[in-house]
Amino acid sequence: MKEIDWANLSFGYIQTDYNVRCYYRDGKWGEIEVCSSESINLHMAATCLHYGQEAFEGQKAFRCPDGKIRLFRIEDNAERLQSTCRGILMPEVPTELFCEMVKKVVKLNERFIPPYGSGASLYIRPLLIGTGAQVGVHAADEYLFLIFVTPVGPYFKGGFATNDYVIIREFDRAAPLGTGRYKVGGNYAASLRANKMAHDAGYSCEFYLDAREKKYIDECGAANFFGIKEGKYITPESSSILPSITNRSLQQLARDMGLTVECRQIPEEELATFEEAGACGTAAVISPIGRIDDMESHKSYVIAKDGKPGPVSTQLYNKFRNIQYGIEPDTHGWITVLD
Ligand SMILES: Cc1ncc(COP(=O)(O)O)c(C=O)c1O
């Protein structure tokens, strides 16, 4: 294997040794197969190619200071995938099968788990696709569930720092009763133009308001939003955002720290009142928000007045990372340790 420069990895794809696959045929899941090919042999009329029967997940494995490998809340990813399956009529992958495949693929590619201290980790990408051929708009009768892994670099190259976001009203990521709450590729296709617009304008990411009224905060790119004020952790309630496992965990840690958690609609104007705010998700855990500009109304909400992450976000971030790395006790039963 060519030496990997762990400290300089980006969030890109690097080939690893194996992926694991499982086929759904005749109404049932088959045996787990270990595969070293990066390709899929697919029927040209497969429903994943034409009708968007495609779902994925994203999680990480960590090499910890005690030398062990830790996985974070993998059962929750299994449950979220099941919810997506119900949403777009795909057969549910049982939690036990999902977790067994995650553990197997990480173990098989153990040499690609970045060392502790490099800031990098092993990204895990479960993928479920409709492989059965259909020409009419129907669900497929055959599916492939596979998981591959790839080492990825730290989100913050220069350390935990603030980023600026921009509200874009021109495009909706997801409809109120659409597929926003599911992790399907179509949502990401719908976000590409807004994301490019934000990057071209020099922002780190696009920020979405609710599609119906354009009044309430939905999501920040591919991450959930939270704001902190007056001892409260406040996060949007919306039918068009992905239920983030990081956000759910941060809510628990916030409660543990004595904060009140509010899950409710957040009007755009309320941004002006937050003492701290962040985008949260697997990639960054927390990406603290510096400023949010509204591209259309030209309003600007400066959240981090000194340009630095706030104390509550920093505390939440450190606590979360320490649990993932086995440095602090896992009191909520979130961690799977691989032998
Ligand atoms: C649209 C969207 N929102 C939120 C998240 C954060 O979710 P999680 O914390 O489970 O990674 C992600 C990433 O998975 C995402 O793609």
mmCIF file of C-alpha atoms and ligand atoms in Angstrom:
data_model
loop_
_atom_site.group_PDB
_atom_site.id
_atom_site.type_symbol
_atom_site.label_atom_id
_atom_site.label_comp_id
_atom_site.label_asym_id
_atom_site.label_seq_id
_atom_site.Cartn_x
_atom_site.Cartn_y
_atom_site.Cartn_z
ATOM 1 C CA MET A 1 0.000 0.000 0.000
ATOM 2 C CA LYS A 2 1.231 3.485 -0.846
ATOM 3 C CA GLU A 3 1.927 5.355 2.405
ATOM 4 C CA ILE A 4 -1.074 7.464 3.382
ATOM 5 C CA ASP A 5 -0.286 10.954 4.638
ATOM 6 C CA TRP A 6 -2.822 10.802 7.498
ATOM 7 C CA ALA A 7 -2.338 14.423 8.522
ATOM 8 C CA ASN A 8 -3.178 15.762 5.055
ATOM 9 C CA LEU A 9 -6.210 13.713 4.066
ATOM 10 C CA SER A 10 -9.182 15.553 2.594
ATOM 11 C CA PHE A 11 -12.844 14.481 2.626
ATOM 12 C CA GLY A 12 -12.312 12.424 -0.510
ATOM 13 C CA TYR A 13 -12.336 8.822 -1.654
ATOM 14 C CA ILE A 14 -9.359 6.519 -1.199
ATOM 15 C CA GLN A 15 -9.567 2.892 -2.225
ATOM 16 C CA THR A 16 -9.518 0.412 0.657
ATOM 17 C CA ASP A 17 -9.242 -3.389 0.615
ATOM 18 C CA TYR A 18 -12.837 -4.576 0.923
ATOM 19 C CA ASN A 19 -16.487 -3.655 0.907
ATOM 20 C CA VAL A 20 -19.353 -5.818 2.149
ATOM 21 C CA ARG A 21 -22.549 -6.562 0.254
ATOM 22 C CA CYS A 22 -25.879 -8.197 0.841
ATOM 23 C CA TYR A 23 -28.589 -8.826 -1.750
ATOM 24 C CA TYR A 24 -32.335 -8.765 -1.261
ATOM 25 C CA ARG A 25 -34.060 -11.273 -3.557
ATOM 26 C CA ASP A 26 -37.300 -13.247 -3.403
ATOM 27 C CA GLY A 27 -38.457 -11.193 -0.438
ATOM 28 C CA LYS A 28 -35.460 -11.839 1.828
ATOM 29 C CA TRP A 29 -31.938 -10.740 2.614
ATOM 30 C CA GLY A 30 -29.125 -13.155 1.652
ATOM 31 C CA GLU A 31 -25.703 -13.830 3.151
ATOM 32 C CA ILE A 32 -23.080 -11.120 3.727
ATOM 33 C CA GLU A 33 -20.486 -11.157 0.952
ATOM 34 C CA VAL A 34 -16.993 -9.686 1.184
ATOM 35 C CA CYS A 35 -15.908 -8.000 -2.022
ATOM 36 C CA SER A 36 -12.672 -6.408 -3.219
ATOM 37 C CA SER A 37 -14.086 -4.820 -6.371
ATOM 38 C CA GLU A 38 -15.047 -1.136 -6.325
ATOM 39 C CA SER A 39 -17.597 -1.654 -9.113
ATOM 40 C CA ILE A 40 -21.225 -2.734 -9.205
ATOM 41 C CA ASN A 41 -22.660 -4.661 -12.121
ATOM 42 C CA LEU A 42 -26.036 -3.027 -12.561
ATOM 43 C CA HIS A 43 -29.038 -3.547 -14.841
ATOM 44 C CA MET A 44 -29.592 -0.459 -17.004
ATOM 45 C CA ALA A 45 -33.251 -0.358 -15.940
ATOM 46 C CA ALA A 46 -32.472 -0.576 -12.209
ATOM 47 C CA THR A 47 -34.855 1.645 -10.223
ATOM 48 C CA CYS A 48 -31.983 3.408 -8.449
ATOM 49 C CA LEU A 49 -30.905 4.875 -11.786
ATOM 50 C CA HIS A 50 -34.323 6.026 -12.986
ATOM 51 C CA TYR A 51 -36.637 6.515 -10.043
ATOM 52 C CA GLY A 52 -34.302 7.456 -7.238
ATOM 53 C CA GLN A 53 -34.640 4.298 -5.168
ATOM 54 C CA GLU A 54 -31.380 5.030 -3.415
ATOM 55 C CA ALA A 55 -30.552 5.687 0.215
ATOM 56 C CA PHE A 56 -27.354 6.056 2.147
ATOM 57 C CA GLU A 57 -25.929 6.682 5.589
ATOM 58 C CA GLY A 58 -22.741 8.252 6.921
ATOM 59 C CA GLN A 59 -20.835 7.480 10.080
ATOM 60 C CA LYS A 60 -17.261 7.128 11.351
ATOM 61 C CA ALA A 61 -14.857 4.740 13.087
ATOM 62 C CA PHE A 62 -12.121 6.103 15.331
ATOM 63 C CA ARG A 63 -8.744 4.783 16.453
ATOM 64 C CA CYS A 64 -8.613 5.817 20.103
ATOM 65 C CA PRO A 65 -5.796 6.677 22.525
ATOM 66 C CA ASP A 66 -6.220 3.262 24.222
ATOM 67 C CA GLY A 67 -5.557 1.620 20.835
ATOM 68 C CA LYS A 68 -9.169 0.407 20.449
ATOM 69 C CA ILE A 69 -11.527 1.112 17.563
ATOM 70 C CA ARG A 70 -14.786 2.825 18.451
ATOM 71 C CA LEU A 71 -18.003 3.252 16.449
ATOM 72 C CA PHE A 72 -20.651 5.840 17.360
ATOM 73 C CA ARG A 73 -24.413 5.088 17.628
ATOM 74 C CA ILE A 74 -24.475 2.640 14.726
ATOM 75 C CA GLU A 75 -27.910 1.309 15.707
ATOM 76 C CA ASP A 76 -29.271 4.834 15.229
ATOM 77 C CA ASN A 77 -27.956 4.929 11.679
ATOM 78 C CA ALA A 78 -29.625 1.552 11.080
ATOM 79 C CA GLU A 79 -32.929 2.951 12.356
ATOM 80 C CA ARG A 80 -32.644 6.076 10.245
ATOM 81 C CA LEU A 81 -31.992 3.957 7.164
ATOM 82 C CA GLN A 82 -35.095 1.915 8.021
ATOM 83 C CA SER A 83 -37.119 5.111 8.184
ATOM 84 C CA THR A 84 -35.746 6.099 4.746
ATOM 85 C CA CYS A 85 -36.663 2.635 3.424
ATOM 86 C CA ARG A 86 -40.251 3.106 4.557
ATOM 87 C CA GLY A 87 -40.227 6.556 2.933
ATOM 88 C CA ILE A 88 -39.302 5.358 -0.550
ATOM 89 C CA LEU A 89 -40.670 1.810 -0.477
ATOM 90 C CA MET A 90 -37.469 -0.178 -0.102
ATOM 91 C CA PRO A 91 -37.145 -3.263 2.112
ATOM 92 C CA GLU A 92 -35.797 -2.392 5.566
ATOM 93 C CA VAL A 93 -32.276 -3.530 6.409
ATOM 94 C CA PRO A 94 -32.561 -5.157 9.851
ATOM 95 C CA THR A 95 -30.508 -3.459 12.589
ATOM 96 C CA GLU A 96 -28.612 -6.666 13.319
ATOM 97 C CA LEU A 97 -27.572 -7.118 9.675
ATOM 98 C CA PHE A 98 -26.640 -3.444 9.374
ATOM 99 C CA CYS A 99 -24.454 -3.491 12.514
ATOM 100 C CA GLU A 100 -22.802 -6.791 11.622
ATOM 101 C CA MET A 101 -21.864 -5.420 8.205
ATOM 102 C CA VAL A 102 -20.535 -2.156 9.673
ATOM 103 C CA LYS A 103 -18.334 -4.012 12.150
ATOM 104 C CA LYS A 104 -17.141 -6.446 9.503
ATOM 105 C CA VAL A 105 -16.162 -3.831 6.924
ATOM 106 C CA VAL A 106 -14.314 -1.722 9.519
ATOM 107 C CA LYS A 107 -12.429 -4.745 10.831
ATOM 108 C CA LEU A 108 -11.521 -5.889 7.297
ATOM 109 C CA ASN A 109 -10.073 -2.452 6.537
ATOM 110 C CA GLU A 110 -8.485 -1.874 9.913
ATOM 111 C CA ARG A 111 -5.192 -0.768 8.375
ATOM 112 C CA PHE A 112 -6.979 2.234 6.854
ATOM 113 C CA ILE A 113 -8.166 3.629 10.185
ATOM 114 C CA PRO A 114 -6.144 6.791 10.717
ATOM 115 C CA PRO A 115 -4.015 6.882 13.884
ATOM 116 C CA TYR A 116 -5.216 8.800 16.934
ATOM 117 C CA GLY A 117 -3.887 12.342 16.913
ATOM 118 C CA SER A 118 -3.989 12.733 13.122
ATOM 119 C CA GLY A 119 -7.504 14.196 13.397
ATOM 120 C CA ALA A 120 -8.544 11.879 10.573
ATOM 121 C CA SER A 121 -11.028 8.986 10.853
ATOM 122 C CA LEU A 122 -12.512 6.165 8.812
ATOM 123 C CA TYR A 123 -15.705 7.252 7.077
ATOM 124 C CA ILE A 124 -18.338 4.529 6.701
ATOM 125 C CA ARG A 125 -20.791 4.756 3.810
ATOM 126 C CA PRO A 126 -23.732 2.314 3.797
ATOM 127 C CA LEU A 127 -25.637 2.388 0.493
ATOM 128 C CA LEU A 128 -28.940 0.763 -0.443
ATOM 129 C CA ILE A 129 -30.088 0.705 -4.076
ATOM 130 C CA GLY A 130 -32.976 -0.718 -6.048
ATOM 131 C CA THR A 131 -31.351 -3.071 -8.561
ATOM 132 C CA GLY A 132 -34.448 -4.725 -10.009
ATOM 133 C CA ALA A 133 -35.423 -3.581 -13.520
ATOM 134 C CA GLN A 134 -38.590 -1.507 -13.956
ATOM 135 C CA VAL A 135 -39.723 0.804 -16.696
ATOM 136 C CA GLY A 136 -42.970 1.904 -15.089
ATOM 137 C CA VAL A 137 -42.688 3.945 -11.898
ATOM 138 C CA HIS A 138 -42.737 1.142 -9.329
ATOM 139 C CA ALA A 139 -40.568 -0.083 -6.499
ATOM 140 C CA ALA A 140 -38.000 -2.712 -7.476
ATOM 141 C CA ASP A 141 -38.213 -6.302 -6.318
ATOM 142 C CA GLU A 142 -34.441 -6.662 -5.892
ATOM 143 C CA TYR A 143 -31.986 -4.548 -3.878
ATOM 144 C CA LEU A 144 -28.316 -4.343 -3.022
ATOM 145 C CA PHE A 145 -27.120 -3.118 0.357
ATOM 146 C CA LEU A 146 -23.407 -2.442 0.497
ATOM 147 C CA ILE A 147 -20.990 -0.668 2.821
ATOM 148 C CA PHE A 148 -17.636 0.786 1.887
ATOM 149 C CA VAL A 149 -15.191 2.755 3.982
ATOM 150 C CA THR A 150 -12.581 5.379 3.206
ATOM 151 C CA PRO A 151 -10.205 7.370 5.420
ATOM 152 C CA VAL A 152 -11.090 11.069 5.637
ATOM 153 C CA GLY A 153 -9.276 14.080 7.022
ATOM 154 C CA PRO A 154 -10.368 16.302 9.899
ATOM 155 C CA TYR A 155 -13.076 18.831 9.100
ATOM 156 C CA PHE A 156 -11.116 21.646 10.751
ATOM 157 C CA LYS A 157 -7.657 21.710 9.253
ATOM 158 C CA GLY A 158 -6.623 24.679 11.345
ATOM 159 C CA GLY A 159 -8.497 23.644 14.522
ATOM 160 C CA PHE A 160 -12.076 24.233 15.762
ATOM 161 C CA ALA A 161 -13.109 27.527 14.107
ATOM 162 C CA THR A 162 -16.127 29.559 12.943
ATOM 163 C CA ASN A 163 -17.571 29.554 9.427
ATOM 164 C CA ASP A 164 -19.907 31.933 7.605
ATOM 165 C CA TYR A 165 -23.183 30.857 5.996
ATOM 166 C CA VAL A 166 -25.602 32.376 3.520
ATOM 167 C CA ILE A 167 -29.401 32.064 3.369
ATOM 168 C CA ILE A 168 -30.453 31.150 -0.158
ATOM 169 C CA ARG A 169 -34.144 31.489 -1.036
ATOM 170 C CA GLU A 170 -33.838 30.721 -4.714
ATOM 171 C CA PHE A 171 -33.804 26.939 -4.307
ATOM 172 C CA ASP A 172 -35.555 24.523 -1.969
ATOM 173 C CA ARG A 173 -33.689 21.496 -0.733
ATOM 174 C CA ALA A 174 -36.826 19.583 0.200
ATOM 175 C CA ALA A 175 -40.603 20.039 0.281
ATOM 176 C CA PRO A 176 -42.493 20.077 3.606
ATOM 177 C CA LEU A 177 -44.110 16.706 2.878
ATOM 178 C CA GLY A 178 -41.309 15.505 0.595
ATOM 179 C CA THR A 179 -38.200 13.450 1.242
ATOM 180 C CA GLY A 180 -36.160 15.916 3.324
ATOM 181 C CA ARG A 181 -36.353 13.757 6.426
ATOM 182 C CA TYR A 182 -34.916 10.795 4.532
ATOM 183 C CA LYS A 183 -31.319 10.314 3.466
ATOM 184 C CA VAL A 184 -31.904 9.908 -0.259
ATOM 185 C CA GLY A 185 -29.647 11.115 -3.053
ATOM 186 C CA GLY A 186 -32.331 13.325 -4.601
ATOM 187 C CA ASN A 187 -32.154 15.769 -1.678
ATOM 188 C CA TYR A 188 -28.463 16.243 -2.333
ATOM 189 C CA ALA A 189 -28.996 16.715 -6.066
ATOM 190 C CA ALA A 190 -31.524 19.424 -5.152
ATOM 191 C CA SER A 191 -28.906 21.141 -2.977
ATOM 192 C CA LEU A 192 -26.061 21.293 -5.496
ATOM 193 C CA ARG A 193 -26.910 24.616 -7.113
ATOM 194 C CA ALA A 194 -27.506 26.414 -3.819
ATOM 195 C CA ASN A 195 -24.302 24.935 -2.459
ATOM 196 C CA LYS A 196 -22.317 26.129 -5.486
ATOM 197 C CA MET A 197 -23.874 29.570 -5.243
ATOM 198 C CA ALA A 198 -22.832 29.818 -1.587
ATOM 199 C CA HIS A 199 -19.272 28.651 -2.310
ATOM 200 C CA ASP A 200 -18.912 30.970 -5.315
ATOM 201 C CA ALA A 201 -19.928 33.870 -3.055
ATOM 202 C CA GLY A 202 -17.204 32.925 -0.566
ATOM 203 C CA TYR A 203 -19.354 31.229 2.104
ATOM 204 C CA SER A 204 -18.639 27.923 3.698
ATOM 205 C CA CYS A 205 -22.156 26.613 3.060
ATOM 206 C CA GLU A 206 -25.748 27.423 2.107
ATOM 207 C CA PHE A 207 -28.457 27.902 4.717
ATOM 208 C CA TYR A 208 -32.071 26.857 4.072
ATOM 209 C CA LEU A 209 -35.326 28.321 5.314
ATOM 210 C CA ASP A 210 -38.515 26.255 5.317
ATOM 211 C CA ALA A 211 -39.790 25.770 1.772
ATOM 212 C CA ARG A 212 -43.440 26.695 2.444
ATOM 213 C CA GLU A 213 -43.130 30.105 4.103
ATOM 214 C CA LYS A 214 -39.422 30.946 3.841
ATOM 215 C CA LYS A 215 -39.721 32.147 7.414
ATOM 216 C CA TYR A 216 -38.195 29.485 9.632
ATOM 217 C CA ILE A 217 -34.756 27.933 9.793
ATOM 218 C CA ASP A 218 -34.436 24.471 8.279
ATOM 219 C CA GLU A 219 -30.862 23.258 7.769
ATOM 220 C CA CYS A 220 -27.330 24.458 7.071
ATOM 221 C CA GLY A 221 -26.199 22.557 3.990
ATOM 222 C CA ALA A 222 -25.815 18.915 5.016
ATOM 223 C CA ALA A 223 -25.986 19.656 8.723
ATOM 224 C CA ASN A 224 -28.604 20.544 11.362
ATOM 225 C CA PHE A 225 -28.708 23.941 13.064
ATOM 226 C CA PHE A 226 -28.652 24.774 16.759
ATOM 227 C CA GLY A 227 -28.531 28.093 18.592
ATOM 228 C CA ILE A 228 -27.595 28.840 22.187
ATOM 229 C CA LYS A 229 -29.082 31.625 24.306
ATOM 230 C CA GLU A 230 -30.112 32.198 27.928
ATOM 231 C CA GLY A 231 -29.072 28.699 28.987
ATOM 232 C CA LYS A 232 -31.032 27.043 26.181
ATOM 233 C CA TYR A 233 -30.068 24.770 23.272
ATOM 234 C CA ILE A 234 -32.574 25.561 20.517
ATOM 235 C CA THR A 235 -32.916 23.519 17.330
ATOM 236 C CA PRO A 236 -35.506 23.565 14.513
ATOM 237 C CA GLU A 237 -38.502 21.317 14.388
ATOM 238 C CA SER A 238 -39.318 20.718 10.738
ATOM 239 C CA SER A 239 -40.668 17.924 8.561
ATOM 240 C CA SER A 240 -38.106 18.628 5.849
ATOM 241 C CA ILE A 241 -34.810 18.240 7.702
ATOM 242 C CA LEU A 242 -32.744 15.118 8.260
ATOM 243 C CA PRO A 243 -32.937 13.920 11.876
ATOM 244 C CA SER A 244 -29.248 14.307 12.723
ATOM 245 C CA ILE A 245 -27.780 11.777 15.132
ATOM 246 C CA THR A 246 -25.140 14.324 16.140
ATOM 247 C CA ASN A 247 -27.877 16.841 16.959
ATOM 248 C CA ARG A 248 -29.774 14.278 19.043
ATOM 249 C CA SER A 249 -26.562 13.498 20.945
ATOM 250 C CA LEU A 250 -25.732 17.173 21.492
ATOM 251 C CA GLN A 251 -29.241 17.722 22.877
ATOM 252 C CA GLN A 252 -28.559 15.001 25.428
ATOM 253 C CA LEU A 253 -25.145 16.450 26.326
ATOM 254 C CA ALA A 254 -26.705 19.928 26.610
ATOM 255 C CA ARG A 255 -29.275 18.538 29.082
ATOM 256 C CA ASP A 256 -26.449 16.835 30.988
ATOM 257 C CA MET A 257 -24.745 20.239 31.215
ATOM 258 C CA GLY A 258 -27.913 21.782 32.692
ATOM 259 C CA LEU A 259 -29.180 23.531 29.557
ATOM 260 C CA THR A 260 -32.848 23.464 28.537
ATOM 261 C CA VAL A 261 -33.473 21.941 25.110
ATOM 262 C CA GLU A 262 -36.099 23.464 22.835
ATOM 263 C CA CYS A 263 -37.074 21.785 19.590
ATOM 264 C CA ARG A 264 -39.338 24.251 17.768
ATOM 265 C CA GLN A 265 -39.720 26.516 14.773
ATOM 266 C CA ILE A 266 -37.036 29.221 14.728
ATOM 267 C CA PRO A 267 -37.952 32.386 12.796
ATOM 268 C CA GLU A 268 -35.089 33.864 10.776
ATOM 269 C CA GLU A 269 -35.108 37.079 12.869
ATOM 270 C CA GLU A 270 -34.329 35.075 15.981
ATOM 271 C CA LEU A 271 -30.825 34.543 14.568
ATOM 272 C CA ALA A 272 -30.040 38.058 15.820
ATOM 273 C CA THR A 273 -30.613 36.926 19.416
ATOM 274 C CA PHE A 274 -28.335 33.873 19.642
ATOM 275 C CA GLU A 275 -25.207 34.063 21.769
ATOM 276 C CA GLU A 276 -23.758 31.101 19.840
ATOM 277 C CA ALA A 277 -24.838 28.913 16.952
ATOM 278 C CA GLY A 278 -23.519 25.931 15.088
ATOM 279 C CA ALA A 279 -24.067 23.476 12.272
ATOM 280 C CA CYS A 280 -23.860 19.896 13.479
ATOM 281 C CA GLY A 281 -23.315 16.535 11.813
ATOM 282 C CA THR A 282 -20.995 13.587 11.480
ATOM 283 C CA ALA A 283 -18.434 15.472 9.368
ATOM 284 C CA ALA A 284 -17.607 18.274 11.802
ATOM 285 C CA VAL A 285 -19.510 17.353 14.976
ATOM 286 C CA ILE A 286 -20.020 21.113 15.426
ATOM 287 C CA SER A 287 -19.103 23.759 12.900
ATOM 288 C CA PRO A 288 -19.529 26.996 14.884
ATOM 289 C CA ILE A 289 -21.273 29.748 12.942
ATOM 290 C CA GLY A 290 -19.598 33.129 12.666
ATOM 291 C CA ARG A 291 -22.115 35.066 10.582
ATOM 292 C CA ILE A 292 -25.221 34.329 8.517
ATOM 293 C CA ASP A 293 -26.041 36.644 5.625
ATOM 294 C CA ASP A 294 -29.374 36.738 3.825
ATOM 295 C CA MET A 295 -28.502 37.014 0.121
ATOM 296 C CA GLU A 296 -31.870 38.524 -0.796
ATOM 297 C CA SER A 297 -32.790 40.852 2.051
ATOM 298 C CA HIS A 298 -29.112 41.767 2.628
ATOM 299 C CA LYS A 299 -29.599 41.313 6.371
ATOM 300 C CA SER A 300 -26.584 40.059 8.230
ATOM 301 C CA TYR A 301 -26.654 38.200 11.536
ATOM 302 C CA VAL A 302 -23.300 38.280 13.294
ATOM 303 C CA ILE A 303 -23.334 35.510 15.864
ATOM 304 C CA ALA A 304 -19.716 35.119 16.960
ATOM 305 C CA LYS A 305 -18.952 38.778 17.747
ATOM 306 C CA ASP A 306 -15.250 38.074 18.308
ATOM 307 C CA GLY A 307 -15.105 35.570 15.423
ATOM 308 C CA LYS A 308 -14.373 32.680 17.785
ATOM 309 C CA PRO A 309 -16.421 29.608 18.803
ATOM 310 C CA GLY A 310 -18.440 30.277 21.964
ATOM 311 C CA PRO A 311 -17.907 28.547 25.318
ATOM 312 C CA VAL A 312 -21.009 26.311 25.223
ATOM 313 C CA SER A 313 -20.293 25.062 21.683
ATOM 314 C CA THR A 314 -16.679 24.413 22.650
ATOM 315 C CA GLN A 315 -17.711 22.490 25.747
ATOM 316 C CA LEU A 316 -20.247 20.428 23.792
ATOM 317 C CA TYR A 317 -17.693 19.730 21.063
ATOM 318 C CA ASN A 318 -15.011 18.585 23.506
ATOM 319 C CA LYS A 319 -17.419 16.409 25.462
ATOM 320 C CA PHE A 320 -18.705 14.775 22.274
ATOM 321 C CA ARG A 321 -15.204 14.102 20.893
ATOM 322 C CA ASN A 322 -14.005 12.723 24.225
ATOM 323 C CA ILE A 323 -16.878 10.225 24.289
ATOM 324 C CA GLN A 324 -16.165 9.174 20.692
ATOM 325 C CA TYR A 325 -12.492 8.612 21.542
ATOM 326 C CA GLY A 326 -13.158 6.750 24.802
ATOM 327 C CA ILE A 327 -11.509 9.517 26.835
ATOM 328 C CA GLU A 328 -14.690 10.186 28.838
ATOM 329 C CA PRO A 329 -17.155 7.499 29.941
ATOM 330 C CA ASP A 330 -19.928 6.509 27.555
ATOM 331 C CA THR A 331 -22.798 7.031 30.003
ATOM 332 C CA HIS A 332 -25.511 6.923 27.312
ATOM 333 C CA GLY A 333 -24.483 3.640 25.676
ATOM 334 C CA TRP A 334 -23.566 5.251 22.353
ATOM 335 C CA ILE A 335 -20.298 3.459 21.651
ATOM 336 C CA THR A 336 -19.502 0.088 20.109
ATOM 337 C CA VAL A 337 -15.922 -1.019 20.818
ATOM 338 C CA LEU A 338 -14.439 -3.362 18.188
ATOM 339 C CA ASP A 339 -12.075 -6.050 19.478
HETATM 340 C C1 LIG B 1 -28.939 16.954 5.130
HETATM 341 C C2 LIG B 1 -28.218 16.531 6.361
HETATM 342 N N1 LIG B 1 -28.576 17.048 7.550
HETATM 343 C C3 LIG B 1 -27.966 16.709 8.696
HETATM 344 C C4 LIG B 1 -26.911 15.804 8.699
HETATM 345 C C5 LIG B 1 -26.261 15.434 9.997
HETATM 346 O O1 LIG B 1 -26.660 14.151 10.398
HETATM 347 P P1 LIG B 1 -25.724 13.256 11.313
HETATM 348 O O2 LIG B 1 -25.489 13.994 12.576
HETATM 349 O O3 LIG B 1 -26.516 12.012 11.559
HETATM 350 O O4 LIG B 1 -24.476 13.023 10.547
HETATM 351 C C6 LIG B 1 -26.482 15.244 7.498
HETATM 352 C C7 LIG B 1 -25.366 14.294 7.465
HETATM 353 O O5 LIG B 1 -25.588 13.111 7.557
HETATM 354 C C8 LIG B 1 -27.149 15.600 6.290
HETATM 355 O O6 LIG B 1 -26.763 15.085 5.129
#
